[in-house]
Structure formats: C-alpha cells, structure tokens
Coordinates of C-alpha atoms and ligand atoms in Angstrom, one line a residue:
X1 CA 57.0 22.1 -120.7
X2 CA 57.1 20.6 -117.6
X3 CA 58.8 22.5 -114.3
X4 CA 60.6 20.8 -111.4
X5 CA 61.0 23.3 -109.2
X6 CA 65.2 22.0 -108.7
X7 CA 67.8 22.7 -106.2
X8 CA 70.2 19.9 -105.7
X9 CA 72.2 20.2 -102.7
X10 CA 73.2 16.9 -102.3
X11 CA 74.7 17.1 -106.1
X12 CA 76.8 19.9 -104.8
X13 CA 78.5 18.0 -102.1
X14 CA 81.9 16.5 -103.0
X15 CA 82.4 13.9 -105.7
X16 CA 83.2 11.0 -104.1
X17 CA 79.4 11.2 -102.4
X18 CA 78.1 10.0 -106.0
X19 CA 78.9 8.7 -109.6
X20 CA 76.8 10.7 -111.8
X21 CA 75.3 9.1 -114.2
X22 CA 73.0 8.9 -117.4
X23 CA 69.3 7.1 -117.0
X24 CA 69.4 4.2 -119.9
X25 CA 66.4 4.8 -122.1
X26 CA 63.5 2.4 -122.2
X27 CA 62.5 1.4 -125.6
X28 CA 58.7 1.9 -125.4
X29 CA 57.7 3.6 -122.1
X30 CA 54.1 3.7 -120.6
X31 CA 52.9 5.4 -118.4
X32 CA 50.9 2.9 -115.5
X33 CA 50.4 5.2 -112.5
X34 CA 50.8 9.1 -111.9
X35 CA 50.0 10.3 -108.5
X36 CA 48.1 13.5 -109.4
X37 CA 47.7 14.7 -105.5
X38 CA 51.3 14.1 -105.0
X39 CA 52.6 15.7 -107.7
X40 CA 50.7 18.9 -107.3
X41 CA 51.8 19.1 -103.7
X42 CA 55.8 19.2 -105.2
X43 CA 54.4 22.0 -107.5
X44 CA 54.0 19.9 -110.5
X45 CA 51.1 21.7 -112.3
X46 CA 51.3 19.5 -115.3
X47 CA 49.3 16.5 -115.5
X48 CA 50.3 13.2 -117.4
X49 CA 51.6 13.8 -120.8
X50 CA 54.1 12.4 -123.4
X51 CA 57.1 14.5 -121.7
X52 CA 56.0 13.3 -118.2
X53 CA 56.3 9.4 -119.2
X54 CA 59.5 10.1 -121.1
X55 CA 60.9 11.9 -117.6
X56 CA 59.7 8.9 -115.3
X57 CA 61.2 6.1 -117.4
X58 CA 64.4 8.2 -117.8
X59 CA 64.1 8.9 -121.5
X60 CA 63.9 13.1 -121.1
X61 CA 66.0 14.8 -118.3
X62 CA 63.9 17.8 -117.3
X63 CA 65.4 21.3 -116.9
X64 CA 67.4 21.0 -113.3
X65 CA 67.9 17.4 -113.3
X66 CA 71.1 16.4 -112.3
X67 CA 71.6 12.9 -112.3
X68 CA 73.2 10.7 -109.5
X69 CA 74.1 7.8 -108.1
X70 CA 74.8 8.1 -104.5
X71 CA 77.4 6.1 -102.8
X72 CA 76.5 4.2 -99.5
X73 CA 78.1 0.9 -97.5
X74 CA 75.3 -1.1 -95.3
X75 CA 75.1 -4.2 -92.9
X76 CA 73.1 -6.5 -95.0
X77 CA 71.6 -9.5 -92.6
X78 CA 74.6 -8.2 -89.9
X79 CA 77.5 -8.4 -92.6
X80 CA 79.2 -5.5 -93.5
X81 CA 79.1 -4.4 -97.3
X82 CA 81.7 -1.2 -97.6
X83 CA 80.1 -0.5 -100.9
X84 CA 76.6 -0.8 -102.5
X85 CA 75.0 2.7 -104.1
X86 CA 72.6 3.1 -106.2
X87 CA 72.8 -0.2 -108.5
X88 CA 69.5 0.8 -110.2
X89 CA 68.1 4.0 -108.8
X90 CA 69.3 7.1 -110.1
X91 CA 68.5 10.7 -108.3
X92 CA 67.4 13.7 -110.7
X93 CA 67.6 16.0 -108.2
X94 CA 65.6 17.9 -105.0
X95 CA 62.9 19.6 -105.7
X96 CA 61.9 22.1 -103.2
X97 CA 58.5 23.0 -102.2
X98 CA 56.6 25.1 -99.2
X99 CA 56.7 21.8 -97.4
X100 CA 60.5 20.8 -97.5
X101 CA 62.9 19.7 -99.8
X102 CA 62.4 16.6 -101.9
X103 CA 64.0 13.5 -103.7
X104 CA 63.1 12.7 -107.5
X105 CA 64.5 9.3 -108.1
X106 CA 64.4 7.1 -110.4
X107 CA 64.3 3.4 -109.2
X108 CA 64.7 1.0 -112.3
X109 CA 66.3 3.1 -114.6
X110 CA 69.4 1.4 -115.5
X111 CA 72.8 0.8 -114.5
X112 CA 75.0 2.6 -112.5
X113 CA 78.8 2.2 -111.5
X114 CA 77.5 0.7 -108.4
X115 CA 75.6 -1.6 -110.3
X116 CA 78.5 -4.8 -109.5
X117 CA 76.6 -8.0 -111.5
X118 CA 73.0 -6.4 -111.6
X119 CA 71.4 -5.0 -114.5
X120 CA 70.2 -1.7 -112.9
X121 CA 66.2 -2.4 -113.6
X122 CA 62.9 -3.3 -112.0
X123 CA 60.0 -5.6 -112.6
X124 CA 56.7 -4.8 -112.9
X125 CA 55.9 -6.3 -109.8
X126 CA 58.1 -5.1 -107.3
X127 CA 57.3 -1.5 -108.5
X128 CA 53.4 -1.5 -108.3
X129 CA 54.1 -3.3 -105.3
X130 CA 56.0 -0.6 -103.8
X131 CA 53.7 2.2 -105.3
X132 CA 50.8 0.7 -103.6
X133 CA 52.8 -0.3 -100.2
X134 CA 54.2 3.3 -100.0
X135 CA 51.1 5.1 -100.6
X136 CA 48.7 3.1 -97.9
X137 CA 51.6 3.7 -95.6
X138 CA 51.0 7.4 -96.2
X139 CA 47.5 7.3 -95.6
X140 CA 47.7 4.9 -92.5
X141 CA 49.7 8.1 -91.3
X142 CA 53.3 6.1 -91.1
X143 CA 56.2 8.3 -92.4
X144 CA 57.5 6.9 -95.8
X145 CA 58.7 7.3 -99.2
X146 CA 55.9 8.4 -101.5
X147 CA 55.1 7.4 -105.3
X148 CA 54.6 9.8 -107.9
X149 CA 54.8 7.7 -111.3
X150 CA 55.2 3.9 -112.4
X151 CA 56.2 3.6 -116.1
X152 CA 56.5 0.6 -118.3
X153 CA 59.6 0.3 -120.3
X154 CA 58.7 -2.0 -123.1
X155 CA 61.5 -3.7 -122.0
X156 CA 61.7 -7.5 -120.5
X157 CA 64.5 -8.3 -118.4
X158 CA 65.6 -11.4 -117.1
X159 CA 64.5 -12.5 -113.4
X160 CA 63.9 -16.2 -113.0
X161 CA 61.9 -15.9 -116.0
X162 CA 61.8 -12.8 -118.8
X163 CA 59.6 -10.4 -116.8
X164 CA 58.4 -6.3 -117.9
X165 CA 60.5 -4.0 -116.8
X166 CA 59.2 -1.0 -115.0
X167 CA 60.5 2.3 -113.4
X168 CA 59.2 3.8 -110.3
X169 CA 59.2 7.1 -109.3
X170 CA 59.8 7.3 -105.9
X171 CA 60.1 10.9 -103.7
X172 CA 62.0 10.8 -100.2
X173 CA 62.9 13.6 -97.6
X174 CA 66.2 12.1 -98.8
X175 CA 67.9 9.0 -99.7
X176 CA 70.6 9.2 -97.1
X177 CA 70.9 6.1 -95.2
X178 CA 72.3 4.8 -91.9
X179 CA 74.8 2.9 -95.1
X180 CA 76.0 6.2 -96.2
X181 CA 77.4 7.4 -93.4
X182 CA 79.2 4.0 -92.7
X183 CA 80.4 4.5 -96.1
X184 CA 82.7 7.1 -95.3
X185 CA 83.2 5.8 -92.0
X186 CA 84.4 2.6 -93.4
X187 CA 87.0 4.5 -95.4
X188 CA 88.2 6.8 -92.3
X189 CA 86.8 9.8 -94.1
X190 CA 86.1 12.1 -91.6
X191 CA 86.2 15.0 -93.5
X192 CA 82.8 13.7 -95.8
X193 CA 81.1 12.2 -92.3
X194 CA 81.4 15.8 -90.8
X195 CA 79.9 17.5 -94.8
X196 CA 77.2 14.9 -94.5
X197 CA 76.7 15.1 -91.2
X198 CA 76.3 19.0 -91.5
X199 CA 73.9 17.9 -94.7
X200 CA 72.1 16.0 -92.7
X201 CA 71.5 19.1 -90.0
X202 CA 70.6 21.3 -92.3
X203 CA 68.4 19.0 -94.2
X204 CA 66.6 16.8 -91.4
X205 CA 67.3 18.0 -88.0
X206 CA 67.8 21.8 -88.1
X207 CA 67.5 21.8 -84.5
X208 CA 71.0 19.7 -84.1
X209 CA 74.1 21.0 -83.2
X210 CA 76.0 18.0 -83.2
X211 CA 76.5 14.3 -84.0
X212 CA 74.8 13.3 -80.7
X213 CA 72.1 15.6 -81.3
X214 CA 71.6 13.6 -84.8
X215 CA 72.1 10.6 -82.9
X216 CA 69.4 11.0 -80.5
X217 CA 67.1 12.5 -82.9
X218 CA 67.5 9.7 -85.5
X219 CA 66.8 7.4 -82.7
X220 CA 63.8 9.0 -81.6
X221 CA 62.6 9.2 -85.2
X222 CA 63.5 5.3 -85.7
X223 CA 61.5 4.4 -82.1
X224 CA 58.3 6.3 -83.2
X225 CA 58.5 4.3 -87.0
X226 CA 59.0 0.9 -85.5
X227 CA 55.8 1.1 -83.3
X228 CA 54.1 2.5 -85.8
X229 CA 54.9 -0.1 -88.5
X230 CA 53.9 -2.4 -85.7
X231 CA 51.2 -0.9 -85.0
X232 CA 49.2 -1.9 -88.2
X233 CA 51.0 -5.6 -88.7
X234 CA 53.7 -3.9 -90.9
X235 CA 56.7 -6.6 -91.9
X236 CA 59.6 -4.3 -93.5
X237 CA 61.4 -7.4 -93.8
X238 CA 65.1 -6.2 -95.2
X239 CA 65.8 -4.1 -92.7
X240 CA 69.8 -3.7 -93.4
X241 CA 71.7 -0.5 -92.8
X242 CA 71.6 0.4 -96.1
X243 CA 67.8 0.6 -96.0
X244 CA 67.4 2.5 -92.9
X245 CA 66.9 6.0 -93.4
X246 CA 68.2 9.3 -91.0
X247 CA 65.0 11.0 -91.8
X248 CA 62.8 8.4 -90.3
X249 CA 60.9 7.6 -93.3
X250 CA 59.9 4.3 -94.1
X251 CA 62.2 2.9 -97.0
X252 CA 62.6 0.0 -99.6
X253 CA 59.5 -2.5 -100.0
X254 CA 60.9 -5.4 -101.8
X255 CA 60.1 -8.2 -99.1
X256 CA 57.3 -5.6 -96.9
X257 CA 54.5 -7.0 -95.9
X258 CA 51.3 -6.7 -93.7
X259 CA 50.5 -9.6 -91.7
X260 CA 46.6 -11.4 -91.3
X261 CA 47.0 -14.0 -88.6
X262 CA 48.6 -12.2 -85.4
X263 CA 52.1 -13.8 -85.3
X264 CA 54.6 -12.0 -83.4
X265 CA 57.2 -14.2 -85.2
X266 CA 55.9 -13.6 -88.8
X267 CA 58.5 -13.6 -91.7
X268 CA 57.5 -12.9 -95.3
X269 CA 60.6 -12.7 -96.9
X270 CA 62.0 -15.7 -98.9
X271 CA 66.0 -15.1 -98.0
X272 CA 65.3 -14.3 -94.2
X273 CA 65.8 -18.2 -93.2
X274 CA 66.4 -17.6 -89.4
X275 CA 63.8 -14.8 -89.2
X276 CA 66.0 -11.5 -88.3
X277 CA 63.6 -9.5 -89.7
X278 CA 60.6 -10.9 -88.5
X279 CA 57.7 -9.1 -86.6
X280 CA 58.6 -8.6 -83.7
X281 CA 62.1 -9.1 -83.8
X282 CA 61.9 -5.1 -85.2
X283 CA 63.1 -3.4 -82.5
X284 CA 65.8 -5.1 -81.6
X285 CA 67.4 -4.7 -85.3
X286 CA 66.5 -1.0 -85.5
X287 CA 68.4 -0.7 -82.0
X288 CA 71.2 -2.7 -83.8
X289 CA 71.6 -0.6 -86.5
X290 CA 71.1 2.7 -84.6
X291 CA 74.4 1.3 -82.6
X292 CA 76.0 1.3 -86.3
X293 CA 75.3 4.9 -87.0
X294 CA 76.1 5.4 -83.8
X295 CA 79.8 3.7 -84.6
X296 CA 79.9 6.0 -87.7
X297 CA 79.2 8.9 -86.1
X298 CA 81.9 8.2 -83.5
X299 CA 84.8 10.0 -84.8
X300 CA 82.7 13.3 -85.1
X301 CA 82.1 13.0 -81.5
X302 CA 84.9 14.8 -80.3
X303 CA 88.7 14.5 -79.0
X304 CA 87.8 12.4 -75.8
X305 CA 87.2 9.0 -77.7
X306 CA 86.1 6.8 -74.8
X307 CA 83.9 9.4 -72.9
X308 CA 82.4 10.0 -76.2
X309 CA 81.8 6.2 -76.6
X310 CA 80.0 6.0 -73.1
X311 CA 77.6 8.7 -74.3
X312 CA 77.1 7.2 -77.2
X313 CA 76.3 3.6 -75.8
X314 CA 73.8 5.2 -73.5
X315 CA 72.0 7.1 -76.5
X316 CA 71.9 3.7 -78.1
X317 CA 70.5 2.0 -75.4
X318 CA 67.7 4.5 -74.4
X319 CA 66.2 3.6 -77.9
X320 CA 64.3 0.6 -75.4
X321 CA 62.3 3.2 -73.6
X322 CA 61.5 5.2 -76.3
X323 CA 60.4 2.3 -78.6
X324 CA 58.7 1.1 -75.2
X325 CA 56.7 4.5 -74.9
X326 CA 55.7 4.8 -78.6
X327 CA 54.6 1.4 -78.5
X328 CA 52.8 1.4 -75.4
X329 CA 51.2 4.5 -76.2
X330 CA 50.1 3.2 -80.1
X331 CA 48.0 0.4 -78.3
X332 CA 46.7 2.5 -75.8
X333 CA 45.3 3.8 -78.9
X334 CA 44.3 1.2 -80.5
X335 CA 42.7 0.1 -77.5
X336 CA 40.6 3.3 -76.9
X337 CA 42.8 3.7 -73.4
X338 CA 44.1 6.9 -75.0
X339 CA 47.9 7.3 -75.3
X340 CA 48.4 8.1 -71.4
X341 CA 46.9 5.0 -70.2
X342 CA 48.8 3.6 -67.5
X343 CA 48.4 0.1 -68.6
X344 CA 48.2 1.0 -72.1
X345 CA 51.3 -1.3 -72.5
X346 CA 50.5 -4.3 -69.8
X347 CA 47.0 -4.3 -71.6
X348 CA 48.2 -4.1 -75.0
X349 CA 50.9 -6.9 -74.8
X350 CA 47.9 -9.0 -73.3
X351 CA 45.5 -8.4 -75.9
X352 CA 48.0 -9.6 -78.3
X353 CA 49.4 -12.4 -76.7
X354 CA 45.0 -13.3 -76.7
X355 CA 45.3 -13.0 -80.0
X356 CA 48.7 -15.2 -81.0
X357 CA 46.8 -17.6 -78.9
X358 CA 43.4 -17.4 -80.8
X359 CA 44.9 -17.0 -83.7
X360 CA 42.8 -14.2 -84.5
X361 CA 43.6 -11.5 -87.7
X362 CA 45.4 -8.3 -86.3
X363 CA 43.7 -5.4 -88.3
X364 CA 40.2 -7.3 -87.9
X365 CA 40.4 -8.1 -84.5
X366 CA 41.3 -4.7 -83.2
X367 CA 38.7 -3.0 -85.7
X368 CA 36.3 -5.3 -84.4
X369 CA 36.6 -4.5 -80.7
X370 CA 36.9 -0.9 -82.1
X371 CA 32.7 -1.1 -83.7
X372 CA 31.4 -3.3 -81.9
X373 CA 33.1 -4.2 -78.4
X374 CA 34.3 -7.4 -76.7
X375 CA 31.1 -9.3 -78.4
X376 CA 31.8 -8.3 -81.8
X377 CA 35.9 -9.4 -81.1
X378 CA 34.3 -12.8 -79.9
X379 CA 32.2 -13.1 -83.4
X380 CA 35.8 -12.3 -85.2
X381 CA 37.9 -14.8 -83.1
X382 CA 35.0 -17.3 -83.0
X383 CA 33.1 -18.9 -80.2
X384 CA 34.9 -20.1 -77.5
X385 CA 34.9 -20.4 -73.7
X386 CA 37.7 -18.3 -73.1
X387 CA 38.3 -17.3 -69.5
X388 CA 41.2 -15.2 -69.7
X389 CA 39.9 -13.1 -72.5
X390 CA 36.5 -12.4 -71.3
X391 CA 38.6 -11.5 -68.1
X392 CA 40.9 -8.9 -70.1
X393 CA 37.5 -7.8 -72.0
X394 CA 36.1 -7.0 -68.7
X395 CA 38.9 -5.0 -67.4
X396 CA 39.0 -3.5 -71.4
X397 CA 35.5 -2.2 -70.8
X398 CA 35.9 -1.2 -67.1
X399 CA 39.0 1.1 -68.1
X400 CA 37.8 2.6 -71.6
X401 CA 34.9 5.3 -71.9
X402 CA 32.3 5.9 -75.0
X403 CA 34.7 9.1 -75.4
X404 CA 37.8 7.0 -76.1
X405 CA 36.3 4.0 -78.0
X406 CA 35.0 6.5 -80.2
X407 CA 38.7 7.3 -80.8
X408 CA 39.6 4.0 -81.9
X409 CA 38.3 4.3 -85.3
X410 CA 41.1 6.7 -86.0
X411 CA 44.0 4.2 -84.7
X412 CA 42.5 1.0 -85.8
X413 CA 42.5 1.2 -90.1
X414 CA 39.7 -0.9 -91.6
X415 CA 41.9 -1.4 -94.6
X416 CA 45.7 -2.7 -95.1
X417 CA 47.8 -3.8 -98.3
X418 CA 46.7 -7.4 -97.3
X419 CA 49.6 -9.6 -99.2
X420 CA 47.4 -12.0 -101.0
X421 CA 45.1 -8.5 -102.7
X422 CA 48.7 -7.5 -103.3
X423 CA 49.7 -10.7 -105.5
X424 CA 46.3 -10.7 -107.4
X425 CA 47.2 -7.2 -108.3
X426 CA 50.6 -8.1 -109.4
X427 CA 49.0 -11.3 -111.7
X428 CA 46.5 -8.9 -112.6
X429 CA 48.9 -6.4 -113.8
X430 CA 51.2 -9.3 -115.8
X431 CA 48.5 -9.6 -118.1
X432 CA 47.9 -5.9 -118.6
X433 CA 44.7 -5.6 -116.0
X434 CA 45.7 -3.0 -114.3
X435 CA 41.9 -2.4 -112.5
X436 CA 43.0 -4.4 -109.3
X437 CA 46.1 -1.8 -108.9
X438 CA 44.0 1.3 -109.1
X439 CA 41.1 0.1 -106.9
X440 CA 43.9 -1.0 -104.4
X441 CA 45.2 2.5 -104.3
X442 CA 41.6 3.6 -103.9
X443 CA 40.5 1.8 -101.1
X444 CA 43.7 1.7 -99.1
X445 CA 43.8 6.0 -99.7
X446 CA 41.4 6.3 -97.0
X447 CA 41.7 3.5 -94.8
X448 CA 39.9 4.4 -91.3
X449 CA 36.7 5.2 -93.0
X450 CA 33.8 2.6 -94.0
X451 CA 33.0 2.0 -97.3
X452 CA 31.2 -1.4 -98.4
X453 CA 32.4 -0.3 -102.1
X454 CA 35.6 -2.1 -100.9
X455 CA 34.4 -4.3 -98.2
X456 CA 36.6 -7.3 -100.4
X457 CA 39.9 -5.2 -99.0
X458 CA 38.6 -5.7 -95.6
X459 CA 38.5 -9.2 -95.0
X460 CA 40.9 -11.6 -94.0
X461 CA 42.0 -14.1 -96.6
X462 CA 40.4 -17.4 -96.9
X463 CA 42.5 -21.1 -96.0
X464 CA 43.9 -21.2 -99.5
X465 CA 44.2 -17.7 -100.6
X466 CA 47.1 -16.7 -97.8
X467 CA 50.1 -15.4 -99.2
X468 CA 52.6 -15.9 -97.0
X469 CA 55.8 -15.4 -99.2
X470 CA 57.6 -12.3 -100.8
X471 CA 61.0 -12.1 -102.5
X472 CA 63.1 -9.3 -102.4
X473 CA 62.3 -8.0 -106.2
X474 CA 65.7 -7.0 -107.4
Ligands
AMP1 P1 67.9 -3.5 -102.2 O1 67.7 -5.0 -101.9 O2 66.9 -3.0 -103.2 O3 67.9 -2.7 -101.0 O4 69.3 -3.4 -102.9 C1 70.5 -3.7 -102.3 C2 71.7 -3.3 -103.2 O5 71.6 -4.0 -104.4 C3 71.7 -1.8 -103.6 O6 73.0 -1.4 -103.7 C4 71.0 -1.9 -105.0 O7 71.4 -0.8 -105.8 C5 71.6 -3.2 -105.5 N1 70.7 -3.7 -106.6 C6 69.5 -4.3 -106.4 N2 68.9 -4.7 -107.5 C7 69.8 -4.4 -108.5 C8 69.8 -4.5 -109.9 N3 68.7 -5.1 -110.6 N4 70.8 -4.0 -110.6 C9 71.8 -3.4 -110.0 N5 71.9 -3.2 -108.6 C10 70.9 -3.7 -107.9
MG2 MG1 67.9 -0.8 -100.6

C-alpha cells in the first residue's frame, strides 16, 4: 500500500482557512506521467501502480490525506477579487520529508465551493504543459512548484471545444499566496492574518520574528525569482496576487512562457491586451504586489499605524535594489564577468539592448558567446557591420578571462521549454503520442550540458513555426 508520509498543519489551522472537500472521481484514469526522482525524494518508495493512478486522479484518498480547498482573495490584472480558492485544485495534505515540508495537490480534480461558474477540471494541455514547464524550471535551477504525476481522467470537458480532462499532481513548499493573506485582510480578520502569519514563520521563514521580517524576506525571495525567471527569457504571464507565492517559488503556468526573439516587451498571453505582464514589465508588478502583502500585513504591524506604514513603504521600495543586484549579478553571469563584476549590469543591459536591436534569440545568443566568443555570437545574429557591438565585444573580451568564460556554461542553458516544442507536444499528446512529452522532459532535465541527441530542442524556431500565443488553460 502506498505511504505518504502525512502531517497536515495547514488542515489544522481554523476553518474558515478552507472548505474541505471530496476529489470527484474520474471515470477511467490513466496514468501519463510519474516523476520517479521526485517521488522518491518525498519518500514515496512505491513506483507506478493501479493505487498510485487512482490517488493522482482523485479516485483513492491515501492514509493521511486530508482534503482541502484553501481560501484566498487576489488582485487579478490590478482588480481586487476578495474571494477565489481553490476552484479546481484540492490539497491532500503535507507530506514531510528530510528536506522540508511539502504540498500534495491535486490540480483538476473537481469542484470545490470556491469553484463560482467553473467546472473544477483541467485539460490535457494545460497540465503536460505545466508538468513540463515546472520541471525545466527545476533543472534550470529557478525555485518552483514541482510535478509528481499527470493522470488522464477518461473524462472530456467542455473548453471551446470537448477536450480530455487531466489531473496534475503538483507539490509546493506551500500553496499560500500573497491572495491568502489579502483574504483575511479584506475581511478585517486580524486574528487569522496573525495564525497565518505565525504559519507562515514557522513554515517558510523560521528566522522571522515579525510581519516586517516576513515582509522583507518575501521580498528578497520575490527579487532573486524575477531575475532569475529573466534570466532565461521566462514569461510567467498571470502574475496576479493570487498567483504569487510567500515561499518564492515559481507558481501557476497557464499563460508561462520562454521567449526566442529577445523582446523586452514580449507578451504570450491571450487576455494580457495592454501587456502588464509582459517581459520586462516583471519587476515592476512583483514590486506591485509585494506593496499588496505589504497592505495585508499592515495591521500586524503594530499599534503606531503610520510609523508602521513608513517602514513598510520603505521595505517595499527597496525591492528596486535588490531586483537591481540579482539582476545585475545574473548577467554578470551569463556574461562570464562573474557575479561581482562592476559593470556586470551596464554591460548586461547593453548586450541586450544589442540584441532587441538585432533581433537575435536570447538563450542562443548568450550560449553562443558562451562556446565560441564574439565570432560565434556574430554567426548567431548574422553578418553585419555592426559598430557598436563589435565595440561592446571588445570591451566583453577585454573584461572577461578563460577562467570566467568557462563559467558561462553553467549560467547560460542550452536547452529551454521553447513554446512552439511545447505546442507540438500538446498536439502530439491530443492524439495519444505522448513521445514528444517524455523526450521534452528528457532533454530539458539537464539543460547546461551538450547533447546532439536533442540538438532539435536547441534551435530557435523557424519563420512559420513561432508560437507566439498561450491562453490561460482554465
Ligand atoms: P488561475 O487562472 O488558474 O490562477 O485561477 C484563477 C481562479 O479561477 C482560481 O480561483 C481558480 O481556482 C479558478 N478556476 C480556474 N479554472 C477553474 C475551473 N475550471 N473550475 C473552477 N475554478 C477554476
Ligand atoms: Mg492561480
């Protein structure tokens, strides 16, 4: 039988943090995906089995599982929601490991009381999508949730068309959002902010002893995430409150996507029409919603309410610098300056505003300078008389050594989710091929290190094969 190793803290807390709730069965579950590393490092012993599938498409409840809905609010495109939840994902429980504590949820697995008009289920796409998305994050080093399990349901639901339904099982540090606390904030509950808020301590930032510590430390988290997303071309592209996590973990993949063409103004998603969430425009809405937890976390701040704001506004405002130095010190990587490099940041923003101008593909180009230096990056971008980049490749080789270039093949991956491999999976899988979807994981599980067995995963897109569209999947 299988063992999840269960201790459900966050089931403990206070009703009104969660509905709790019964998974709907699926009529005919299959299992598509089970992350064998992952599950043995949550102390899963078991491999794939009959039980496992009926657990992951929320037909079996294992020994421990508790289920849940959790409650949050969130700012969705800047307006405020007081109440979302889970509307389709359901929480069995924690399970606790040498490692930390960790979220079993079930994302697809039917409705909820938070569900409002939705019919609590997932699409194939969105969930392989996600599975693949998550994991490459993983490997590229970037915090984020993880994937343990995909399951078919047998099921089709009704999208824009009748589509498969699927479940994904999706681990987390937690769930808890930047939403939930505006949740109880939004109902002038202070007594649940300061439980969630001592939750949150105990769970994520042991060292804290207060809401500003949290506040500083969530910001600090959300800095170093941002510049790494950006970093590889990484689009979250829904970046609402309710899909910002305290931990600092990466969250949520419906509209994510990696960019080809360096464009700092690159939008995938469908519904973001004046580009909110677009490339570069990431820093300034993390900073915006870091000013909302900060407005949740308010009253917890103590008596003197205006002092408390000044603080506050500061914290929020210092997210600049921090992004700045995480950023600055990610391209001084990339560029084999090492982190420390004095103009890691001037040369970094200069390289890439050579490549919005040249049009040139972000992961290639960097990679490219990376194995073969300023003529190998010309090859890439393609001949051209280009006296302010042979300029900046002049000063590039001047201030970098053989030491740190060799470093750059550890900042600069060979290998990204690119979107268009991503939609050929998904069409792939529609029709039951799911061969596109496992040798995606495969290449993208190692992504720094050469292989010509997936050389197809690191080129750029041809003219018509650019997929420059996502949709939010729900
Ligand atoms: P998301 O866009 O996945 O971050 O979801 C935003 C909100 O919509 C959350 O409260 C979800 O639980 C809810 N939601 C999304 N899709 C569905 C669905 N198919 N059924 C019910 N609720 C949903
Ligand atoms: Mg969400």
């Amino acid at each position: 039988m299988t063992q999840f190793n269960f201790d459900n803290s966050y089931a403990r807390l206070p009703d009104r943090f969660f509905a709790r709730v019964t998974p709907q069965p699926a009529p005919a579950p299959r299992l598509l995906a089970f992350n064998a590393a992952l599950a043995a490092e949550l102390g899963i012993s078991e491999g794939p089995s009959e039980e496992m599938t009926d657990i992951f498409a929320g037909n079996h409840l294992p020994i421990g599982a508790e289920p849940i809905a959790q409650a949050y609010a969130g700012h969705q495109f800047g307006g405020f929601v007081p109440q979302l939840g889970d509307g389709r994902a359901i929480l069995l429980g924690e399970v606790v490991t040498d490692r930390g504590r960790f979220d079993i949820q079930l994302k697809g697995a039917g409705r909820t009381p938070f569900s409002r008009g939705g019919d609590g289920r997932a699409w194939l796409g969105p969930v392989l999508r996600e599975y693949v998305l998550s994991e490459a994050m993983t490997a590229l080093g970037i915090p984020s949730t993880r994937a343990l399990a995909a399951v078919a349901t047998g099921e089709d639901i009704l999208r824009e068309d009748l589509r498969p339904g699927a479940v994904l099982t999706r681990v987390a540090q937690s769930h808890i959002r930047v939403g939930t606390f505006q949740y109880f904030a939004a109902r002038d509950d202070q007594e649940a902010l300061r439980i969630l808020l001592d939750h949150v301590i105990a769970r994520h930032y042991p060292q804290a002893q207060n809401a500003e510590d949290v506040l500083i430390a969530m910001r600090d988290a959300q800095a170093r995430l941002v510049a790494q997303w950006m970093g590889v071309g990484f689009i979250h592209g829904v970046m609402n409150t309710d899909n910002m996590t305290i931990s600092g973990e990466t969250i949520d993949y419906g509209p994510a996507a990696f960019m080809d063409r360096y464009d700092p103004e690159q939008v995938f998603s469908a519904i973001d029409q004046y580009g909110r969430y677009a490339y570069a425009n990431q820093p300034n809405i993390a900073v915006w919603n870091i000013a909302q937890f900060a407005t949740a976390l308010l009253p917890l701040a103590g008596a003197d309410r205006e002092a408390a704001i000044t603080r506050f506004t500061q914290i929020v405002q210092g997210f600049a610098d921090r992004f700045d130095a995480e950023w600055h010190a990610i391209l001084g990587r990339k560029l084999g300056l090492g982190a420390d490099h004095p103009a890691a940041g001037e040369m970094g923003l200069a390289f890439l505003y050579h490549l919005a101008r040249r049009g040139g593909d972000f992961t290639r180009a960097f990679r490219a300078l990376c194995d073969g230096g300023t003529a190998a990056l010309d090859a890439e971008l393609g001949t051209r008389d280009d006296t302010a980049l042979r300029e900046w490749g002049a000063r590039w080789a001047a201030e970098t050594t053989p030491d740190t270039r060799a470093q750059m093949q550890e900042a600069n991956p060979l290998r990204i989710p690119r979107n268009h491999q991503v939609e050929a999976m998904i069409t792939a899988a529609l029709t039951g091929d799911l061969s596109k979807f496992e040798r995606l994981n495969a290449a993208l599980a190692a992504p720094f290190a050469p292989d010509p067995a997936f050389a197809e995963y690191g080129a750029a897109p041809l003219a018509g094969e650019e997929v420059t569209r996502t949709f939010c999947g729900t």
